[in-house]
XYZ file of C-alpha atoms in Angstrom:
526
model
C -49.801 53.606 3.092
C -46.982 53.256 5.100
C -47.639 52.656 9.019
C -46.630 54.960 11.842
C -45.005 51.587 13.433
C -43.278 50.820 10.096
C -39.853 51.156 11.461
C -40.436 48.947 14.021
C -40.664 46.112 12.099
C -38.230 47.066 10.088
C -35.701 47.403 12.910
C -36.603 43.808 14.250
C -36.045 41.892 11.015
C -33.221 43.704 10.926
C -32.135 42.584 14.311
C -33.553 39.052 13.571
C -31.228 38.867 10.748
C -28.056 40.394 12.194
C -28.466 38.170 15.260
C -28.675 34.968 12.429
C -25.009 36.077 11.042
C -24.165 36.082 14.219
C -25.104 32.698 15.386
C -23.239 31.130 11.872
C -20.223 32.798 12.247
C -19.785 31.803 16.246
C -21.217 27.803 14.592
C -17.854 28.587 11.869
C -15.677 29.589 14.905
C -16.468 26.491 17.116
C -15.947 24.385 14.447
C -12.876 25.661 13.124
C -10.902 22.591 13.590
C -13.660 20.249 12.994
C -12.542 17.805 9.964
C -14.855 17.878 6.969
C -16.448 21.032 8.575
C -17.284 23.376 5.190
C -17.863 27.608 6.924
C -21.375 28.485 6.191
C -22.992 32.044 5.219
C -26.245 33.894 5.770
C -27.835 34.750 2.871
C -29.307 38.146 3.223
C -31.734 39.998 0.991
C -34.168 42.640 0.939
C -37.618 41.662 2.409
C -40.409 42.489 -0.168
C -41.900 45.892 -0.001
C -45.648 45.998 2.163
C -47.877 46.870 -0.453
C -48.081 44.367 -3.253
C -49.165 44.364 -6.731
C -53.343 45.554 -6.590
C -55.743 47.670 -7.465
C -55.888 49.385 -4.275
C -52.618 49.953 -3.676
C -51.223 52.985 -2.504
C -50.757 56.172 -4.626
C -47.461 57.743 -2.953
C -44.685 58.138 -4.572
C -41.701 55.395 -4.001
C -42.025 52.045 -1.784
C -40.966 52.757 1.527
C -38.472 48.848 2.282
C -38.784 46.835 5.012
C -35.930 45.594 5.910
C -33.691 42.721 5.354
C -34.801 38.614 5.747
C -32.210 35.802 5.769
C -33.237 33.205 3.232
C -31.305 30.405 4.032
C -27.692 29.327 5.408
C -25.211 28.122 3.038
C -22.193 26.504 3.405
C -19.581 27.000 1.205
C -18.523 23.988 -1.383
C -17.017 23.302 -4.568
C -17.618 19.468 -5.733
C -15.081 20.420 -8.149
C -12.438 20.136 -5.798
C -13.989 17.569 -3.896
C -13.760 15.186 -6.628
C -9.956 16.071 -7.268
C -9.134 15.684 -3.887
C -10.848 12.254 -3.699
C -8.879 11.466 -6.780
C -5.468 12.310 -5.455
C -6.440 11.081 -2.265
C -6.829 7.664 -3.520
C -3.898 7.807 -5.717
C -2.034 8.873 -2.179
C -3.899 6.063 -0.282
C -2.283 3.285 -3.045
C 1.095 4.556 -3.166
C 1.370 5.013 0.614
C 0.676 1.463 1.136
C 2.952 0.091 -2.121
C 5.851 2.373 -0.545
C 5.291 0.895 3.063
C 5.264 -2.734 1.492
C 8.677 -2.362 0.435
C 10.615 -0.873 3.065
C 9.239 -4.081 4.455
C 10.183 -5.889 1.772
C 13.621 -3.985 2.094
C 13.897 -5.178 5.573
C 13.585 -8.958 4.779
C 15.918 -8.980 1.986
C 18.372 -7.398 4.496
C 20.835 -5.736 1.823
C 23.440 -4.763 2.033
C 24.425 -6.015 5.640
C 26.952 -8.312 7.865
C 23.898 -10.709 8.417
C 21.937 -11.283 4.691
C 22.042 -13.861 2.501
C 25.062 -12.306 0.684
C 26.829 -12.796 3.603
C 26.016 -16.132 4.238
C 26.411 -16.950 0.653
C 29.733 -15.722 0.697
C 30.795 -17.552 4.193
C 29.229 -21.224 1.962
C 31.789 -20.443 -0.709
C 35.086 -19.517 1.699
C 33.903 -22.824 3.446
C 34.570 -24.786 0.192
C 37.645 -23.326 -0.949
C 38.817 -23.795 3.071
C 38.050 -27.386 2.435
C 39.956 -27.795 -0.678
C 43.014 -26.966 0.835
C 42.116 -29.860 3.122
C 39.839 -32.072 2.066
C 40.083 -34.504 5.061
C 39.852 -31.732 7.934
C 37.035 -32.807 9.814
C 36.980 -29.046 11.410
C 36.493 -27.613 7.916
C 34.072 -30.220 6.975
C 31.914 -28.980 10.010
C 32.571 -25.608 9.001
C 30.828 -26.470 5.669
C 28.137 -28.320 7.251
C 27.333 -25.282 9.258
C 27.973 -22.407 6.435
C 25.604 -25.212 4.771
C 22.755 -24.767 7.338
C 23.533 -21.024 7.740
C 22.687 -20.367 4.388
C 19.490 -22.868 4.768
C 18.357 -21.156 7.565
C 18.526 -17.603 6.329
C 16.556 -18.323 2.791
C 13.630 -20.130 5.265
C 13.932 -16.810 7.272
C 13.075 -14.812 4.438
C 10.679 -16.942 3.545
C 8.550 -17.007 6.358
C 8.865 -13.442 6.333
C 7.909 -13.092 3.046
C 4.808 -15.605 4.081
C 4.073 -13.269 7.399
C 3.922 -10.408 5.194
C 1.467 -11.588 2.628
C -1.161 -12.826 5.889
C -0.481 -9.539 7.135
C -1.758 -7.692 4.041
C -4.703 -10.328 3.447
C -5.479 -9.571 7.086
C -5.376 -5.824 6.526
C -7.860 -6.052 3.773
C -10.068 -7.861 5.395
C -10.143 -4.792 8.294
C -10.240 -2.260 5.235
C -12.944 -4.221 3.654
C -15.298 -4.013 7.089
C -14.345 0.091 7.729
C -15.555 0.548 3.711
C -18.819 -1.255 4.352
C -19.324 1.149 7.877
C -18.431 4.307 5.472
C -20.873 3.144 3.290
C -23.877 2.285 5.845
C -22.988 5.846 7.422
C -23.409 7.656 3.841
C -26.450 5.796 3.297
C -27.724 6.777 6.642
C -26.821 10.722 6.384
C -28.709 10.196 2.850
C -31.614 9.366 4.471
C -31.173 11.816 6.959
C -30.978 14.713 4.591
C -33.543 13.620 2.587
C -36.166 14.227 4.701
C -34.589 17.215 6.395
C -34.842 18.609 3.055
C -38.477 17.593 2.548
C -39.638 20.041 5.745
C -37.099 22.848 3.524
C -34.472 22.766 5.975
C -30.550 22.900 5.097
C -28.724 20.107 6.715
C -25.378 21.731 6.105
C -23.674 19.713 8.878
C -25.165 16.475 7.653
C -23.776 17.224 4.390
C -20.554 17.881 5.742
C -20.432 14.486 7.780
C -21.692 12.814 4.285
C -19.242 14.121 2.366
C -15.762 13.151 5.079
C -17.200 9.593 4.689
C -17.044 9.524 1.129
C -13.297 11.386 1.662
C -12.419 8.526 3.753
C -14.132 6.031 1.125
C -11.766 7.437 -1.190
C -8.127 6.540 0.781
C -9.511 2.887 0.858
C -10.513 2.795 -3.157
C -11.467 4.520 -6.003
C -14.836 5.977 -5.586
C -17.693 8.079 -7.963
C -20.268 10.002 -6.365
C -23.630 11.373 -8.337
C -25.650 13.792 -6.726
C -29.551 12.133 -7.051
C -32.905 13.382 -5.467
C -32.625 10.864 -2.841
C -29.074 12.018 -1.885
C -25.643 10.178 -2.709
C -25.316 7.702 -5.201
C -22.048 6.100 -4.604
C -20.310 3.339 -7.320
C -16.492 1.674 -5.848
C -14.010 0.361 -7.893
C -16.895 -0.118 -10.538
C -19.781 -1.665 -8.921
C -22.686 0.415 -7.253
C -22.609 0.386 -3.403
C -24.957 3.253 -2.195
C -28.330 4.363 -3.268
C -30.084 6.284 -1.554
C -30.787 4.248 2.043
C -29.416 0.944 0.613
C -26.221 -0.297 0.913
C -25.067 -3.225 -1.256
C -21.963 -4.104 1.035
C -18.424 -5.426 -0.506
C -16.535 -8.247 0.189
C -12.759 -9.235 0.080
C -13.369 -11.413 -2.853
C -15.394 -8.835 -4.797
C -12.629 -6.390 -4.351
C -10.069 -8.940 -5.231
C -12.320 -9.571 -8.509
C -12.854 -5.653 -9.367
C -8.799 -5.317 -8.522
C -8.150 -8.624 -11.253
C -10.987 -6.949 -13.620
C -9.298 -3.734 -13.482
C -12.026 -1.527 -11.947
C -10.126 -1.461 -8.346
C -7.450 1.271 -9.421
C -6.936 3.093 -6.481
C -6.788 3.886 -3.171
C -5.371 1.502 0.150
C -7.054 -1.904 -0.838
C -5.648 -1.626 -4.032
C -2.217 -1.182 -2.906
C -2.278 -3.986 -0.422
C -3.662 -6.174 -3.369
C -0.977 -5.028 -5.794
C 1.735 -5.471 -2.582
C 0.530 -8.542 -1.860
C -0.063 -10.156 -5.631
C 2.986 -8.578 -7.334
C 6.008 -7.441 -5.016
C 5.364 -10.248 -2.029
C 4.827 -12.726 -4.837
C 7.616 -11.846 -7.605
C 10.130 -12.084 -4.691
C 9.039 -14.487 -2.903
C 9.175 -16.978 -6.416
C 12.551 -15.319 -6.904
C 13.747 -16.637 -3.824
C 12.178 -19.649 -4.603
C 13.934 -19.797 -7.672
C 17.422 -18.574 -5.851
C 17.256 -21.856 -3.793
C 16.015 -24.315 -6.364
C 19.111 -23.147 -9.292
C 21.878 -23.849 -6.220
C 20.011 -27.240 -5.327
C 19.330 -28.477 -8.914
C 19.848 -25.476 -11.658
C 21.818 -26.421 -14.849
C 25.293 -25.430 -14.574
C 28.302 -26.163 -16.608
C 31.721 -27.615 -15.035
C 34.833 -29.588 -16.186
C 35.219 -32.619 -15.157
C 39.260 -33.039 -14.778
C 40.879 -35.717 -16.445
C 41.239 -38.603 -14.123
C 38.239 -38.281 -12.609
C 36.224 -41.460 -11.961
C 32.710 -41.086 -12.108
C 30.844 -43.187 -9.785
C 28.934 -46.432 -11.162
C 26.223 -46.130 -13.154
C 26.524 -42.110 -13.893
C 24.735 -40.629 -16.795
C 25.644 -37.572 -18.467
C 24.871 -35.562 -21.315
C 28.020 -35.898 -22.967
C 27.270 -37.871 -26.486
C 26.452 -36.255 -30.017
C 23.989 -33.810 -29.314
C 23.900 -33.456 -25.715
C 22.686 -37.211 -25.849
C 22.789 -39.317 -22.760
C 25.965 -41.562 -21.629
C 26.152 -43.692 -19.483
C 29.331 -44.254 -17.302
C 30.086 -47.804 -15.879
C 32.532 -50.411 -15.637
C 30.373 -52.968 -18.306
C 31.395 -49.705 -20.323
C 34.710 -49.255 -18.908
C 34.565 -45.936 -19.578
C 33.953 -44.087 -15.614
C 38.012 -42.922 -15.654
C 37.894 -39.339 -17.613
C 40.767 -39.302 -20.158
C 41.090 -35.642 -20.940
C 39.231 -32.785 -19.297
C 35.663 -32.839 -20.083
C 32.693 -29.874 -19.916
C 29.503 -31.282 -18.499
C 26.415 -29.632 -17.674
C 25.161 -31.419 -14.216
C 21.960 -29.899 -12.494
C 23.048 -28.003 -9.541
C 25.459 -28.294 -6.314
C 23.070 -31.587 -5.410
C 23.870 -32.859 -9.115
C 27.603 -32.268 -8.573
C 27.996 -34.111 -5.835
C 26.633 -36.605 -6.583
C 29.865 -37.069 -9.195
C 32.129 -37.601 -6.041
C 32.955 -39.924 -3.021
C 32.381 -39.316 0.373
C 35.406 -40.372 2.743
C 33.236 -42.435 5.231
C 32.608 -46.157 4.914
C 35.312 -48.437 3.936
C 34.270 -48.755 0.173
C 33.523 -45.780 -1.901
C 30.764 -44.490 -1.452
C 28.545 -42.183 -4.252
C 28.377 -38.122 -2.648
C 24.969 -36.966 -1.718
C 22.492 -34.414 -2.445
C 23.691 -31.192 -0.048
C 20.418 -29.660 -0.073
C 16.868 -31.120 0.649
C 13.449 -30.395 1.596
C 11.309 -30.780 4.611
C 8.809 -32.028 2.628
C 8.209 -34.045 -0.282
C 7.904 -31.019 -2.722
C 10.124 -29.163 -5.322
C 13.075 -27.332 -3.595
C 11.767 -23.462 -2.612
C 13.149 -21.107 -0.092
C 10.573 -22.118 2.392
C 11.744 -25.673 2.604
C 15.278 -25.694 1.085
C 17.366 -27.672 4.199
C 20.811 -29.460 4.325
C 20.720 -32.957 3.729
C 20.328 -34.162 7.248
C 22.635 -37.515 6.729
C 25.397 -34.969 5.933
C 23.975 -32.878 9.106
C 24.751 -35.986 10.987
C 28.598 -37.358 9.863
C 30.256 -33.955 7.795
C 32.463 -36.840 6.425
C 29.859 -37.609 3.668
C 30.243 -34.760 1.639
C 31.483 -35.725 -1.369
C 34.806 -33.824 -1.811
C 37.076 -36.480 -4.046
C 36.548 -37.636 -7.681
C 39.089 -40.258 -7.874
C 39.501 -43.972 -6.528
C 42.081 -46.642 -7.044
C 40.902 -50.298 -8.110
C 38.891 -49.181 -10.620
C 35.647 -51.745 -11.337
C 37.373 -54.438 -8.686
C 36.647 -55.278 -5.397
C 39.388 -53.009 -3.913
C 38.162 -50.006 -5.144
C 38.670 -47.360 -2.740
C 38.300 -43.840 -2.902
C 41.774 -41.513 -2.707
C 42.416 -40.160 0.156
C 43.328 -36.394 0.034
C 41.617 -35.613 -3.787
C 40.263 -32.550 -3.319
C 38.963 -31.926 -7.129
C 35.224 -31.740 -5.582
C 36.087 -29.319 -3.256
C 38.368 -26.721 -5.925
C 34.591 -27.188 -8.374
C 32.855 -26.203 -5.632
C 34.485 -23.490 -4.390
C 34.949 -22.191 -8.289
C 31.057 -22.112 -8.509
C 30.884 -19.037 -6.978
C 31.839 -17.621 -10.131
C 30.550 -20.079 -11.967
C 27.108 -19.250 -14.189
C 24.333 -20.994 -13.387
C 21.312 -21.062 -15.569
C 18.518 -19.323 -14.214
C 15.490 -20.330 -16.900
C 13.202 -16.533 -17.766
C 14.295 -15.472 -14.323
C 17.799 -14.289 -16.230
C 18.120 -13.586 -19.785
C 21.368 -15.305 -19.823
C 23.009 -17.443 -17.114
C 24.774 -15.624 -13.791
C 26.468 -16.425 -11.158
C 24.701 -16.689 -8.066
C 25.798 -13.020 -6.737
C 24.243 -12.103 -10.207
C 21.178 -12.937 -9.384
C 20.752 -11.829 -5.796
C 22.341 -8.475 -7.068
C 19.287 -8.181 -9.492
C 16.767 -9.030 -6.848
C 18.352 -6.566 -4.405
C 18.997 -3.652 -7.234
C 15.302 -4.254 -8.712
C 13.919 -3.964 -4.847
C 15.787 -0.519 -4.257
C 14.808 0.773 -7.658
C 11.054 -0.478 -7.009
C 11.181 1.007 -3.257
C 12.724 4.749 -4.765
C 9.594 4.962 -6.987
C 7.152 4.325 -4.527
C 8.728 6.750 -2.658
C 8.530 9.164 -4.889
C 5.008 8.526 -6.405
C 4.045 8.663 -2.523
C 5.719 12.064 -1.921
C 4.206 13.316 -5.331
C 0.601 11.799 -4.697
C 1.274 13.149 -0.725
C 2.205 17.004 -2.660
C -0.789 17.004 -4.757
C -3.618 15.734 -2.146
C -1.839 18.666 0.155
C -2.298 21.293 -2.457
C -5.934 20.431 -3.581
C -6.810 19.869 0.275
C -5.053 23.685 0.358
C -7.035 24.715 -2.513
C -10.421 23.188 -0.987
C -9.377 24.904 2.601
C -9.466 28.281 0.983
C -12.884 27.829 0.060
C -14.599 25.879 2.111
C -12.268 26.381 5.253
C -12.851 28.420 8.297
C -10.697 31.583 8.377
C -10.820 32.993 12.149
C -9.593 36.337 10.361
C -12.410 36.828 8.397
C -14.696 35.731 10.985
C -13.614 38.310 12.957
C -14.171 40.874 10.607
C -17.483 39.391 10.184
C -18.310 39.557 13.763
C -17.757 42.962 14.210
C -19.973 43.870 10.704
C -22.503 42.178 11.807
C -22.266 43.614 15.600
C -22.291 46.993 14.053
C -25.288 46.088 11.851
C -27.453 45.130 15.134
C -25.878 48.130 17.093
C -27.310 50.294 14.515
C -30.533 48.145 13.927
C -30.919 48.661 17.746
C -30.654 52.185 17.558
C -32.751 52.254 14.650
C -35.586 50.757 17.031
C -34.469 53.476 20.389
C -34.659 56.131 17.807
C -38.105 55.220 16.733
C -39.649 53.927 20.871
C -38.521 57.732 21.654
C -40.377 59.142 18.551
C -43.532 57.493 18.912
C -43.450 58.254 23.024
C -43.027 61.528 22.197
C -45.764 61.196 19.720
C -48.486 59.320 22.185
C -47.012 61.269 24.945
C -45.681 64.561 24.660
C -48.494 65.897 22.159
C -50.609 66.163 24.383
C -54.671 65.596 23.449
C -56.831 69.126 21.260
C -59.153 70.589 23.811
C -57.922 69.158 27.197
């Protein structure tokens, strides 16, 4: 049977639970720009009725309620669009960085400009043909020496560069590689956390929050799957399993290099610093190398006009079948009788076909290019030949002496054949091996470096903008849901004040009832 003081408790878990709705929609409100916050909701229902199920339970008709109990507080998630928004936000995370790369990459190529190596390759040509007109200027001889070392200079430039770059990005995953390990000791920490939250029956809805930004974050470094277990997040990166529960199994550069060579690192920052680093820094860096080791020594084909005399000793390609020949006065065959197509390995090869004008005998041209060190011609270490750096009058600019094979040999004077081959070569085809399908000039090349950067460069851009669009609109979608609206927690203020204003008034109506009950009735008899 119902109790005269019924209403009273009625009124206070009504109040109790009012006053909870309260509380979580001021906790929504001061955390409105909290990042990762998710709003959270009371979840109301009916208490259970006073008399239970029994034998001596009460007769009257109906079940007088009592009231309203909050059984827990929610907050409000979809994993859903968590896991898309992890997705694009690692997709975002890769392209951001690939983008980034090349604008750098853009930078140190330098193109087109007054001060790349176009230019300078241009300004090594006009030096040559300047020269031909006067072979025996020593003020365009120094202007070729310095053109030379201009051009030199400006591939090494890019080459450190492109050498900078790569430690930068091996540098930058080694930073990424420590912030994923502290994401993933913080997850495993929260796990533990809410794990035995849970086990008293509490709701850790702001742990879980926490948990779940440091798995967002996890997933702008790489590509990362998350399973809900009993013991709380099970986390696997790029393929291999990092969290379980409490226990961390923390990464390392190498490992992510492996998982990004094995195909299981797909996304996210680390991977696009690997793929900057391994693909673009790499393809154009061995482009340049290649660049600087066809002018040095790459196959190219010239005509040797007739007249020439090749120095003593010369061997050339020129018999049956490309076999060898060689050109000396036991042969006497070094004067050219008719113009003659030879293929001689580079500018260094080619000069080698002429006479300085220093010394009082001829004297065989030199190399142009070398290397400050002992290796293969690259970008890095491509340098004028520093005996020409010293006297300008040993590059080799004629092909023709008097005195052929006798002891007054001496080189003409005022030939300038060299110097018109060199200065054609700028239009002349060398032969790039795979790098080009068929041989190009050297503005060919370059042109294909610099077109195939600013093609690469417009996709990243685009994929970036894309992946930026789509992480935006699922972060949009996620917001709606899971986002704190100060509208509607307004609108839930003022229910919920209502609710307790009436709850209140519930309990006033029911003190003045029962006063006037106990003392207004007065006591039978008295």
């Amino acid at each position: 049977m119902t109790s005269t003081f019924h209403s009273i408790e009625t009124a206070k878990r009504s109040l109790n639970t009012q006053t909870a709705a309260l509380n979580t929609a001021g906790h929504n409100i001061a955390n409105v720009n909290t990042e990762g916050y998710s709003r959270q909701v009371v979840k109301m229902q009916a208490s259970l009725p006073m008399e239970a199920y029994g034998f001596l339970r009460s007769t009257a008709a109906g079940q007088m309620g009592t009231g309203v109990d909050f059984t827990s507080i929610e907050r409000v998630r979809q994993s859903f669009l968590d896991d898309q928004y992890r997705n694009e936000s690692s997709n975002s995370g890769s392209w951001d960085v690939r983008f980034d790369t090349l604008k750098k990459l853009e930078s140190i190529v330098n193109e087109p400009s007054d001060t790349g190596i176009r230019k300078v390759l241009d300004n090594f040509w006009n030096a040559w043909s300047d020269l031909s007109q006067d072979p025996e200027n020593i003020t365009n001889r120094k202007i070729v020496k310095e053109t030379t070392k201009a051009l030199t200079d400006a591939m090494n430039q890019v080459s450190t560069q492109l050498d900078a770059l790569t430690t930068d990005l091996t540098s930058n995953i080694s930073l990424k590689t420590t912030e994923i390990n502290s994401l993933l000791q913080t997850v495993a920490d929260l796990n533990n956390n809410i794990t035995k939250l849970e086990g008293l029956g509490d709701n850790p809805n702001d742990l879980r929050d926490q948990r779940d930004l440091a798995i967002d974050k996890l997933s702008k470094l790489a590509n990362v799957q998350v399973t809900q277990l009993s013991d709380g997040y099970q986390v696997t990166l790029s393929g291999q399993l990092v969290v379980t529960g409490d226990q961390v199994t923390a990464v390392t550069a190498d490992g992510l290099k492996a998982a990004y060579d094995g195909g299981t690192l797909t996304g996210g920052e680390v991977y696009g610093m690997f793929m900057s680093r391994d693909k673009y820094v790499t393809d154009y860096k061995n482009q340049m190398n290649q660049l600087a080791n066809t002018l040095a020594n790459g196959d190219i084909e010239i005509t040797l006009p007739a007249g020439t005399v090749l120095p003593e000793g010369t061997v050339l390609n020129t018999g049956a079948n490309g076999t060898p020949v060689t050109y000396s006065n036991a042969n006497n065959n070094r004067t050219i009788t008719a113009d003659t197509k030879v293929t001689v390995k580079g500018i260094n090869g080619l000069l080698q076909l002429g006479y300085t004008v220093s010394g009082a005998t001829p004297e065989k041209g030199l190399a142009l290019f070398t290397t400050k060190d002992s290796g293969a011609i690259t970008a890095g270490n491509i340098t004028l030949n520093p005996l020409i750096a010293a006297d300008p009058n040993k590059i080799s600019t004629s092909m023709r002496v008097t005195g052929v094979g006798t002891t007054n040999e001496k080189v003409v004077i005022g030939n300038n054949d060299m110097a018109l081959i060199m200065a054609g070569l700028k239009t002349a085809k060398f032969d790039f091996g795979s790098a080009l399908s068929t041989p190009g000039t050297m503005d060919d090349y370059f042109a294909s470096i610099v077109g195939q950067l600013g093609v690469q460069t417009q996709e990243a851009e685009r994929q970036a903008k894309n992946a930026e669009q789509l992480t935006e609109q699922v972060e949009l979608n996620r917001a709606s849901v899971s986002g704190v609206s100060l509208d509607e927690e307004m609108t839930d203020l003022i229910k919920f004040q209502h609710a307790y204003s009436a709850a209140s008034r519930f309990m006033t109506t029911f003190d003045e009832l029962l006063n006037k009950l106990i003392n207004g009735t007065g006591r039978v008899g008295l």
